[in-house]
Coordinates of C-alpha atoms in Angstrom, one line a residue:
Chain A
X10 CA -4.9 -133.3 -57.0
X11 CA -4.6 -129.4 -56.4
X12 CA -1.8 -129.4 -54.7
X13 CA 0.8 -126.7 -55.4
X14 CA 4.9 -127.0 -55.1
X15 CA 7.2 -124.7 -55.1
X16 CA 9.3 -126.0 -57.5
X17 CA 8.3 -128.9 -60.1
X18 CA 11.7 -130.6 -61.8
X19 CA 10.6 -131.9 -65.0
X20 CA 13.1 -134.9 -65.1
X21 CA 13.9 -138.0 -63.0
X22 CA 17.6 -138.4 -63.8
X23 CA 20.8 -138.4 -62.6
X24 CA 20.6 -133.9 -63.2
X25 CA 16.9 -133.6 -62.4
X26 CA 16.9 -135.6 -59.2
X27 CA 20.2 -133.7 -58.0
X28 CA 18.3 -130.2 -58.3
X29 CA 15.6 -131.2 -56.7
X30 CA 17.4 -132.7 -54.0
X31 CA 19.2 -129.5 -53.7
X32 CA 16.4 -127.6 -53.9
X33 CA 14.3 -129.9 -51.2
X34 CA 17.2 -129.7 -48.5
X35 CA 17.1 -125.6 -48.9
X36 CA 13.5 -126.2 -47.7
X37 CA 11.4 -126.0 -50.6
X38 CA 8.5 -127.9 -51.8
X39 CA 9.4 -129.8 -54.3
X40 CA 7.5 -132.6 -57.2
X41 CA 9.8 -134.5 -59.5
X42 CA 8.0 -135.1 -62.1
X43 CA 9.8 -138.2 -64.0
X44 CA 8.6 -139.9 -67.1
X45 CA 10.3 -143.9 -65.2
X46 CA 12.9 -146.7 -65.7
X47 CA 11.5 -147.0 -69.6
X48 CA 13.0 -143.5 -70.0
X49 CA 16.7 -143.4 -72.3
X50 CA 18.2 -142.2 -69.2
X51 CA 22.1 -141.5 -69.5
X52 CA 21.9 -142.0 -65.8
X53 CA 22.0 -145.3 -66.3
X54 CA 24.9 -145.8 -68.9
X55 CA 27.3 -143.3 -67.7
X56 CA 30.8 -144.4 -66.7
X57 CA 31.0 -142.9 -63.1
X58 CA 33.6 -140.8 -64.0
X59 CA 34.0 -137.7 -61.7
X60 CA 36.3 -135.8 -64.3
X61 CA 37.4 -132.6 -65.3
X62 CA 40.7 -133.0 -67.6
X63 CA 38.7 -133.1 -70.7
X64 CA 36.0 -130.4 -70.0
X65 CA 35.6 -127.2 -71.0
X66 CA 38.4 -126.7 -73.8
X67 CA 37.6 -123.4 -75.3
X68 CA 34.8 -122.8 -73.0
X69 CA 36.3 -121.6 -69.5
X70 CA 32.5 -121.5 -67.8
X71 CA 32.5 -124.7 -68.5
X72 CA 35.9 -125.4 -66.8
X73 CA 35.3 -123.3 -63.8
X74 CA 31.5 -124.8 -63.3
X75 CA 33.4 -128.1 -63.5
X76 CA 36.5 -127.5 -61.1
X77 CA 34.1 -125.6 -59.0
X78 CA 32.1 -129.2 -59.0
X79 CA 35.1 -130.9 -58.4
X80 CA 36.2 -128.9 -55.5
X81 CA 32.5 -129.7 -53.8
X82 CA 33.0 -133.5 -54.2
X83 CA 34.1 -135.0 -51.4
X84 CA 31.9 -132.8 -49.0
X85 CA 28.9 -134.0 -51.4
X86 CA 30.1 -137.8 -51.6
X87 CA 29.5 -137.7 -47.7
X88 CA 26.2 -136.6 -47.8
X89 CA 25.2 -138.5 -50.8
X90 CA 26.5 -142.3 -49.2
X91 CA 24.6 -140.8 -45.7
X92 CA 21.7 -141.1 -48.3
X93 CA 22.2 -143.6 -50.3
X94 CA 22.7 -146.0 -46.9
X95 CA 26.2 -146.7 -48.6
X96 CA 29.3 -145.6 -49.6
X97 CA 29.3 -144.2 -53.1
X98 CA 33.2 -144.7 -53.2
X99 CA 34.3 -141.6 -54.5
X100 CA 37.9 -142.0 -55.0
X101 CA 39.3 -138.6 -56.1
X102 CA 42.9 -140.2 -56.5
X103 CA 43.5 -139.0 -60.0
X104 CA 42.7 -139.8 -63.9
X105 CA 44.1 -140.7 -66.6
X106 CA 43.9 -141.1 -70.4
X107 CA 46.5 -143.2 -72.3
X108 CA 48.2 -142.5 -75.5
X109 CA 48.5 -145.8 -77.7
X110 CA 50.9 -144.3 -80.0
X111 CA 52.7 -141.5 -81.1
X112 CA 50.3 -139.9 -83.1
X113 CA 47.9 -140.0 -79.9
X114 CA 50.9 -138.9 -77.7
X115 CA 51.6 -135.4 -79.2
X116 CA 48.0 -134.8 -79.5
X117 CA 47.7 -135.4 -75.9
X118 CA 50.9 -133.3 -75.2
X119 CA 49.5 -130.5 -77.2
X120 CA 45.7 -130.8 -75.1
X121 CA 47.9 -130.5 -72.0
X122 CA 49.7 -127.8 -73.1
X123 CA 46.3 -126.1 -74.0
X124 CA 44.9 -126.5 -70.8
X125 CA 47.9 -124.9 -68.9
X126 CA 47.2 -121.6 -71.0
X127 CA 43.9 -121.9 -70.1
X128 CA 44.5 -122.4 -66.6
X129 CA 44.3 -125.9 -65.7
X130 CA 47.2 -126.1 -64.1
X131 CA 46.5 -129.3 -62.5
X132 CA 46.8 -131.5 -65.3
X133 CA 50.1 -133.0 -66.3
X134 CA 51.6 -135.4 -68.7
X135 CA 53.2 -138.3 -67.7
X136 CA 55.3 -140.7 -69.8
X137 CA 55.7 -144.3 -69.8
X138 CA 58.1 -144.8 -67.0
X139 CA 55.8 -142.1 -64.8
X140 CA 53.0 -143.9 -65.1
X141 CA 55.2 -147.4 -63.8
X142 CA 55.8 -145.6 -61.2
X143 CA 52.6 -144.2 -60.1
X144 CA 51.1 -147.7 -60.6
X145 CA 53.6 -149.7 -60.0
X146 CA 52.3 -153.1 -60.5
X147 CA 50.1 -152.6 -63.1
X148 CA 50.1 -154.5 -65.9
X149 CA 50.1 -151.8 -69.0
X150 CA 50.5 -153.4 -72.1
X151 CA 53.9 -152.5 -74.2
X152 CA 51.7 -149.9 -76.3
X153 CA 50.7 -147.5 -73.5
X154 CA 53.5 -144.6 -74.3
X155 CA 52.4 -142.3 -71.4
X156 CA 49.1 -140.7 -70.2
X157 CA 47.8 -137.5 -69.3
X158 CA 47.2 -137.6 -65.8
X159 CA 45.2 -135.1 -63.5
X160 CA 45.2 -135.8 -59.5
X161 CA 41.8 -134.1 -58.9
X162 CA 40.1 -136.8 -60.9
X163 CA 38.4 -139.5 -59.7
X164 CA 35.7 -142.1 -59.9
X165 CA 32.4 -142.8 -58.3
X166 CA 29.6 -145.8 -58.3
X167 CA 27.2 -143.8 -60.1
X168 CA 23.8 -145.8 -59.5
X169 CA 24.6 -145.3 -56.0
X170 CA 25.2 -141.9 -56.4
X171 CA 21.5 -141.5 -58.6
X172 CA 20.2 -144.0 -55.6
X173 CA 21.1 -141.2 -52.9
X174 CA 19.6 -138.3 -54.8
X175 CA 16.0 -139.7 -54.8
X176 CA 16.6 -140.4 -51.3
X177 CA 17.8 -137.0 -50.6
X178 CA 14.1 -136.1 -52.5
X179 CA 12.2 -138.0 -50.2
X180 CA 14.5 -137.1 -46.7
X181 CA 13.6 -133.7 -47.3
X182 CA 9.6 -133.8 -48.2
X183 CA 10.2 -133.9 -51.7
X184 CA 7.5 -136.0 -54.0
X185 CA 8.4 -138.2 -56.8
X186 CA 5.8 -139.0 -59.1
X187 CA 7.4 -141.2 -61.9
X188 CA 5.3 -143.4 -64.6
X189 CA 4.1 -140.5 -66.9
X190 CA 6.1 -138.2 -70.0
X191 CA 5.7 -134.5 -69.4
X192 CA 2.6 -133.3 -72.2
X193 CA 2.0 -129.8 -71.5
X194 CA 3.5 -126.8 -69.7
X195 CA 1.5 -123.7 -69.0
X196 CA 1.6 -120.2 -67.1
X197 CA -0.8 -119.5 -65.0
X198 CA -1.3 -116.5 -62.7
X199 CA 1.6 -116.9 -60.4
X200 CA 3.0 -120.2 -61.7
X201 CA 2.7 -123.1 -63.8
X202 CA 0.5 -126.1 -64.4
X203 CA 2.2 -129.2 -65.7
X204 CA 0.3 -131.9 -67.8
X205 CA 1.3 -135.2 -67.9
X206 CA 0.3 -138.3 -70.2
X207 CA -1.6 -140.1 -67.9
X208 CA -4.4 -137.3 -67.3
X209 CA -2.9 -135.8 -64.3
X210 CA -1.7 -132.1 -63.5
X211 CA 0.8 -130.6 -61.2
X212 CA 0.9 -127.0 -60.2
X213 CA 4.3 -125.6 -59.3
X214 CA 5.6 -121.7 -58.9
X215 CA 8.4 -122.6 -60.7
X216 CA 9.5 -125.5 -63.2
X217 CA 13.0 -126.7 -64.3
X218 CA 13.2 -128.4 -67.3
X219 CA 16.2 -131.0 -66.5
X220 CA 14.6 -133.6 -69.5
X221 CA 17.6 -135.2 -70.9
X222 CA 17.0 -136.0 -74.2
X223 CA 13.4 -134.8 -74.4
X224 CA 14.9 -131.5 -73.2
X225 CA 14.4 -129.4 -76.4
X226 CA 10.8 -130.3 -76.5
X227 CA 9.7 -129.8 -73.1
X228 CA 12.2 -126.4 -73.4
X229 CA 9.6 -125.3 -76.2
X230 CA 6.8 -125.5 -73.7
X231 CA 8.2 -122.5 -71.8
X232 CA 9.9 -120.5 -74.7
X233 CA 13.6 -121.9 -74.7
X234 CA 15.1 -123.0 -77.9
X235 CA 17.3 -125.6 -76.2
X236 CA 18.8 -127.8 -79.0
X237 CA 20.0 -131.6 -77.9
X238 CA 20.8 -134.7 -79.8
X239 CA 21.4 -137.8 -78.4
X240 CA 24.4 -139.4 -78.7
X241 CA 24.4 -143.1 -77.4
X242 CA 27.4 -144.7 -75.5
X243 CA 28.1 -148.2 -75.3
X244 CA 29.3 -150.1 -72.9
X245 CA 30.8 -153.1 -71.6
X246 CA 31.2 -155.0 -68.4
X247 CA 33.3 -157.8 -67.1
X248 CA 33.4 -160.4 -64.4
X249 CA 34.9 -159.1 -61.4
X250 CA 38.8 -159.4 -61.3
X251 CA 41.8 -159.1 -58.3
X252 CA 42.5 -155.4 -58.6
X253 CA 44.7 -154.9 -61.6
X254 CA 44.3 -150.6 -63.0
X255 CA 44.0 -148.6 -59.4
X256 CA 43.2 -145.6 -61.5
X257 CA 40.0 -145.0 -63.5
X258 CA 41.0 -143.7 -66.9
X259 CA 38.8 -142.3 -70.2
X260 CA 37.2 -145.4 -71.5
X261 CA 38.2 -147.8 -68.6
X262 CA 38.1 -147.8 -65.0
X263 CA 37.9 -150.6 -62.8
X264 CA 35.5 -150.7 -60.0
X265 CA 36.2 -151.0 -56.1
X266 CA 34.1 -154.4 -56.4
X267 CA 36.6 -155.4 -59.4
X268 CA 34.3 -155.3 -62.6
X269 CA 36.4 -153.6 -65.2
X270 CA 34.0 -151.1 -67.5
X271 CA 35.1 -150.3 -71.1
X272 CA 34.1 -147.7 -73.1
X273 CA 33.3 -145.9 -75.2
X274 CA 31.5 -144.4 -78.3
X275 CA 30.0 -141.7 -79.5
X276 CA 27.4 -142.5 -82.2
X277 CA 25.3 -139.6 -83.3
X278 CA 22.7 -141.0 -85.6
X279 CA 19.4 -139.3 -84.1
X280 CA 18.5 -142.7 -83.2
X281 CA 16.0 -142.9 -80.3
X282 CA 17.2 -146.9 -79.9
X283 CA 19.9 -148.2 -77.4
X284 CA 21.0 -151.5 -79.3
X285 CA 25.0 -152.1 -78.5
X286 CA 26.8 -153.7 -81.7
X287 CA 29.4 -156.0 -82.5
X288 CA 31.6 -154.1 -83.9
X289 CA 31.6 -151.3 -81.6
X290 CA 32.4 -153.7 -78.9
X291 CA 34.9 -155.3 -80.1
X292 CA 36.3 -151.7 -81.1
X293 CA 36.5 -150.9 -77.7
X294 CA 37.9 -154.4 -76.7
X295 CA 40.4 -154.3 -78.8
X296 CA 41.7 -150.7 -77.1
X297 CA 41.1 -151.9 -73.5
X298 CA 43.3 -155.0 -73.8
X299 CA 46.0 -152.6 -75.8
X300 CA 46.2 -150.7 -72.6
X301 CA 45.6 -153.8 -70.2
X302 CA 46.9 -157.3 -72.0
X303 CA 45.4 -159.5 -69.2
X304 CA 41.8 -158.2 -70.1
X305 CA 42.1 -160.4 -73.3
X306 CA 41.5 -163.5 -70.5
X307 CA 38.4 -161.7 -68.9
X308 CA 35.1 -162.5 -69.8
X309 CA 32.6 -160.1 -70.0
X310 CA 29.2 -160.4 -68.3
X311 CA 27.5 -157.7 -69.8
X312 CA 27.2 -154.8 -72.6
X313 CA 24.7 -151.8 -72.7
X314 CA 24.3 -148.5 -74.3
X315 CA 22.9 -145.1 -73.2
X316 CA 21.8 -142.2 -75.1
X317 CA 23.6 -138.7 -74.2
X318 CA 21.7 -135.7 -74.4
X319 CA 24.1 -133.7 -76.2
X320 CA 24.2 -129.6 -77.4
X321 CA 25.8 -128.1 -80.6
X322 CA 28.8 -127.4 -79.0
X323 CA 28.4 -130.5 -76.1
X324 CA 28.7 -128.0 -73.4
X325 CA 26.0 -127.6 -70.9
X326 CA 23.2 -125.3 -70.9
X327 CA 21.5 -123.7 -68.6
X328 CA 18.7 -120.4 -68.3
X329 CA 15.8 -118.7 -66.9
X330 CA 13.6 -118.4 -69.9
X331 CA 12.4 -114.2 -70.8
X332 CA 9.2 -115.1 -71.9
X333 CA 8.2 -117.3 -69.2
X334 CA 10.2 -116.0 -66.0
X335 CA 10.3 -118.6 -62.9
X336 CA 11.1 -121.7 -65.8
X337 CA 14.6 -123.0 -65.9
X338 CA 16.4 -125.5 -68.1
X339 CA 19.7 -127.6 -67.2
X340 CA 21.0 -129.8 -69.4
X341 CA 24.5 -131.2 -69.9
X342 CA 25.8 -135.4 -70.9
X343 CA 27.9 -134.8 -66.9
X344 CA 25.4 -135.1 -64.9
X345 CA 27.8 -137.2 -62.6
X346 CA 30.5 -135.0 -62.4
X347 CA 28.4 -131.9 -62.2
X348 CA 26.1 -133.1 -59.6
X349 CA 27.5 -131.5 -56.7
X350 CA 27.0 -128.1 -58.3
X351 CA 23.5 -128.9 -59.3
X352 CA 22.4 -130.3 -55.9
X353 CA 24.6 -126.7 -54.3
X354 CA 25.0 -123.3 -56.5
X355 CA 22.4 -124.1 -59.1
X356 CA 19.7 -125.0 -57.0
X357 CA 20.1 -122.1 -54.8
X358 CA 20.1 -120.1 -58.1
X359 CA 17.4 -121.5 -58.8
X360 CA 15.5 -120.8 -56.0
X361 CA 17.0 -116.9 -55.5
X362 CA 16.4 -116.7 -59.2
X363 CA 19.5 -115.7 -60.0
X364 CA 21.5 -118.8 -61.7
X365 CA 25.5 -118.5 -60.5
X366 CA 27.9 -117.0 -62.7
X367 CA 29.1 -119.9 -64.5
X368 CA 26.0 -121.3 -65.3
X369 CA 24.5 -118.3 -66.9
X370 CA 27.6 -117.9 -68.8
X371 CA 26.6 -121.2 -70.9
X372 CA 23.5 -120.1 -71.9
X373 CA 21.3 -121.3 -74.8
X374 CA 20.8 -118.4 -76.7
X375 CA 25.0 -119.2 -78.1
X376 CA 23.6 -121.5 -80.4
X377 CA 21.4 -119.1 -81.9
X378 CA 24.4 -116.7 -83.1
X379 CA 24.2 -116.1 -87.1
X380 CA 27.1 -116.7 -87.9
X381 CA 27.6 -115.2 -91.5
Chain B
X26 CA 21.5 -182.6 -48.0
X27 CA 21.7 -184.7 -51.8
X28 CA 21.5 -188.0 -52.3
X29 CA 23.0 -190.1 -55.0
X30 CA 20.7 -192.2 -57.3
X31 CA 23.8 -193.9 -59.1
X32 CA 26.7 -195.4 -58.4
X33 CA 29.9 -193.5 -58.6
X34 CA 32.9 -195.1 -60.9
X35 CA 36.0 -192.2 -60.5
X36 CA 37.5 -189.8 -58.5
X37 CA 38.3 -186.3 -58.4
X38 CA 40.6 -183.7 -56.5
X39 CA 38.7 -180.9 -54.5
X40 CA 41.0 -178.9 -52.6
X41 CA 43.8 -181.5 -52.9
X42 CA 40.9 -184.2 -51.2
X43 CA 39.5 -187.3 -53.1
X44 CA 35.9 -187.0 -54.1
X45 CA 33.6 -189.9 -55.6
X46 CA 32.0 -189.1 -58.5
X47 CA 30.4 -190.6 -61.9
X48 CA 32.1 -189.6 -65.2
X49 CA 29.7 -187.2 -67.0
X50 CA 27.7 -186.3 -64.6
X51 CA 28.0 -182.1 -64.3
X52 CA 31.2 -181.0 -61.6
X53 CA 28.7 -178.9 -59.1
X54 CA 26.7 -182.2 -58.7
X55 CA 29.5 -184.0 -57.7
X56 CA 30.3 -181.8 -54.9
X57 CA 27.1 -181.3 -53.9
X58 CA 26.7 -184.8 -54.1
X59 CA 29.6 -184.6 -51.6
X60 CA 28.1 -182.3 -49.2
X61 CA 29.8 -179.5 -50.4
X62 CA 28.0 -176.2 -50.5
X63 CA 30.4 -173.8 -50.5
X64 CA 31.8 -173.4 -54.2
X65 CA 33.8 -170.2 -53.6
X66 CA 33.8 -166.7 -51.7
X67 CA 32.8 -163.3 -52.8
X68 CA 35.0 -160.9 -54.2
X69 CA 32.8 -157.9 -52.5
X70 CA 32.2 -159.4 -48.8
X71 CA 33.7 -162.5 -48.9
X72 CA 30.6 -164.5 -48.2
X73 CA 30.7 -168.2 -49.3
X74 CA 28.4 -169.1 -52.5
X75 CA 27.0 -172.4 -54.1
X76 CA 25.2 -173.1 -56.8
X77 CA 21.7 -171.7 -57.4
X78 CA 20.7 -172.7 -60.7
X79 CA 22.6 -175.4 -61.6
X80 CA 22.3 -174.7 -65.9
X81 CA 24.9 -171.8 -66.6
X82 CA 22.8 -168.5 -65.7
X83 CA 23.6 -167.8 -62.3
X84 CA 27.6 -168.1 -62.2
X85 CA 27.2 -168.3 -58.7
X86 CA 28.9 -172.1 -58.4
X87 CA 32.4 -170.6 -59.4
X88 CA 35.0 -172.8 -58.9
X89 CA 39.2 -173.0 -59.8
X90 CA 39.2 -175.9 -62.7
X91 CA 42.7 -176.8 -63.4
X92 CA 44.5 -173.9 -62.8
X93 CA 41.4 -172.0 -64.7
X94 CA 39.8 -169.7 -62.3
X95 CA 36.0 -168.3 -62.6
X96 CA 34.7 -171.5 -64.2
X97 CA 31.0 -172.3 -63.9
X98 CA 31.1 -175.9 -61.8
X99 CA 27.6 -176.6 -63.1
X100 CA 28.9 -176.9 -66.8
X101 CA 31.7 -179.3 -66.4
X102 CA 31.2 -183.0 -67.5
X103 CA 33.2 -184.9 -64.8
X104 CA 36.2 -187.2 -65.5
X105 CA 38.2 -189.4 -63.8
X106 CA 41.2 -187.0 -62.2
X107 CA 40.1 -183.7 -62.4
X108 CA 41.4 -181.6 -60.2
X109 CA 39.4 -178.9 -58.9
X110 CA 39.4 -175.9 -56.1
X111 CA 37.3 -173.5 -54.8
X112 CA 37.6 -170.2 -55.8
X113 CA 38.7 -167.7 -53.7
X114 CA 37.5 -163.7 -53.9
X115 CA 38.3 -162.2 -57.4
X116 CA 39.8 -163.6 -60.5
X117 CA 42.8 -162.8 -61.5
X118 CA 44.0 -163.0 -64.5
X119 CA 47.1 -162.7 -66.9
X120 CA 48.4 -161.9 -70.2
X121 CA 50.1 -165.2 -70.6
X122 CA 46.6 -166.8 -70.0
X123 CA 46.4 -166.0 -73.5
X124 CA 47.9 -168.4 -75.3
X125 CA 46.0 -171.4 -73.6

């Protein structure tokens, strides 16, 4: 097949698909290229989370790229159920993360503090009797000593949300074409040609490299040194239950359908394997029914893990590579929360070739500093 | 729709209402036996359910077992008295659950 795209997204998932979709609504011709459901996508471990309170701490591109993505949301979520044939229930009604003692408290009162000087001015801390009141009702176990809480955070069904991306591919001409891991990129005279494992080539004027894990790789291919690790994330599940937390917090949210997901870990062990264990679970278990005592009574229904593609730093990281000009790369573990940017500013950036301001503030080439 | 092979030798409570039934024999049969399909409603659209598989994978024969909510009807070994409801929407559930 000779045919040629505009724009070739190396990368099926939920950060991939939502630049293409971007990029395919602004009227360009667009492939995405993804390697298929036996990829370690995070897209389909993620917690649906649609946050910005923890992001960005020291790194205020990263903040701004997120409020800015936060700020686009709602406007996004509309399109996105339109698409999806569904409601994604994005519920921007606030978020929370609880402090199970004191230790946890003034480390939370000190991140909060933080913030403020850096100009997240949204973010508050609420103590125990706040948080009866905001939820009144809810059944917070006698450990919970208070929360930070920020209103603009919310949650979202995230497989419907990934669901109405590919759709927004295919409403706007765009071509999938999953089943086959990315072998080869190559320039040629105005563009690339992109060789994939099952024999076939695409040709595309310009690629982005939106790989997830197999970002630093496929990166190589087109002269970015894009470091990532993954980091895998378990999870747990559990029957549905009568409404019990009405707001999502870090680690646990319940749904609008009433499954209550648990979280979380961060295991960084270069692993390419998504086994969930034990003790892990029962880790994050233990915590969930700390916060929630009634949880001890649910049963779960099921546990899975995800591998994060995570940088040095865990920022994101985006760029236009210098030695081969017209390949990108985008790359970040929120793909969820920062999908409104990527389907809006960054794939208009992409296609002006000029990435937006934020974004080309978290370029690659900091991890390549020498430090001493 | 089902019809019973054996003779029935107890009783049992569904929605307050006497069933016949045969000690042993799995709960879901027993009400299916009764012409009962519907086990319980949906939490997400309210829709009614029965039981699909009848051997503990599909959880779709939910039903309220003595007080016990979300318990799979197709598991239980019937005996004489048990008093059993359908269950409505979502669990819920409580922190002084825990100590039965």
């Amino acid at each position: 097949m000779m045919d040629r795209f505009d724009l070739a997204v190396l990368g099926g998932g939920m950060v991939g698909s939502a630049i293409a979709y971007g990029c395919a609504a602004r009227g360009a011709r667009v492939a995405l290229l993804d390697e298929g459901d036996t990829a370690f996508r995070a897209s389909r471990a993620n917690f649906g989370l649609v946050w910005g309170q923890s992001k960005g701490d020291g790194m205020p591109a990263y903040a701004g790229w997120t409020q800015q993505s936060i700020a686009l949301w709602s406007a996004f979520a509309e399109r996105a159920s339109s698409l999806a044939g569904r409601d994604v229930q994005y519920r921007p009604q606030g978020g929370l993360n609880f402090c199970l003692d004191q230790e946890e408290l003034e480390t939370r009162r000190d991140f909060v503090r933080r913030r403020h000087n850096q100009g997240w001015s949204s973010l508050r801390f609420l103590d125990r009797r706040e948080l009866a009141e905001l939820m009144p009702g809810c059944p917070l176990g006698p450990e919970v000593l208070g929360a930070s809480f920020d209103p603009a955070d919310g949650s979202v069904d995230p497989l419907t949300t990934y669901r109405a991306m590919h759709a927004g591919v295919r409403a706007h001409g765009g071509t999938h074409l999953p089943g086959a891991p990315v072998t080869g990129v190559e320039r040629t005279g105005a563009g690339f040609v992109i060789s994939r494992a099952d024999g076939s080539v695409v040709h595309a004027e310009k690629v982005v490299v939106a790989a997830g894990i197999a970002t630093t790789k496929i990166a190589a291919m087109v002269g970015l040194d894009v470091p990532v690790r993954p980091v895998r994330g378990q999870n747990i599940v559990t029957e549905r239950l009568a409404p019990m937390l009405p707001l999502p917090a870090s680690a646990l949210r319940q749904t609008s359908d009433g499954t209550v997901q648990i979280g979380v870990t961060n295991e960084d062990d270069g692993r390419l394997e998504i086994p969930t264990t034990t003790a892990a679970l029962a880790k994050m278990a233990h915590r969930a029914i700390r916060v929630l005592p009634p949880l001890a009574n649910a049963n779960f229904v099921r546990t899975w893990a995800g591998l994060r593609p995570m940088t040095p730093d865990a920022y994101p990281a985006y760029a236009e590579s210098e030695t081969h000009p017209g390949a990108f790369v985008a790359v970040c573990h929120s793909g969820v929360t920062l999908a409104a940017v990527h389907a809006g500013p960054l794939a208009e950036g992409i296609l002006s070739g000029r990435l937006p301001e934020f974004a080309a503030a978290l370029h690659p080439r900091r991890f390549h500093v020498q430090t001493h | 729709m089902f019809r019973r092979t054996e003779p029935t030798d107890c009783t049992i409570l569904w929605n307050g209402a006497p069933i016949a039934a045969r000690a042993g024999e799995p709960l879901a049969a027993t009400l299916l036996a009764a012409g009962i399909t519907a086990f319980r409603t949906t939490p997400v659209s309210g829709a009614e359910r029965g039981p699909l598989c009848m051997m503990g994978a599909c959880f779709d024969c939910l039903v309220e077992l003595e007080g016990r909510s979300n318990v799979q009807a197709c598991m239980v070994p019937v005996r004489d008295g048990l008093r059993v409801r359908s269950q409505q929407g979502a669990r819920a559930v409580h922190a002084e659950d825990a100590s039965t």
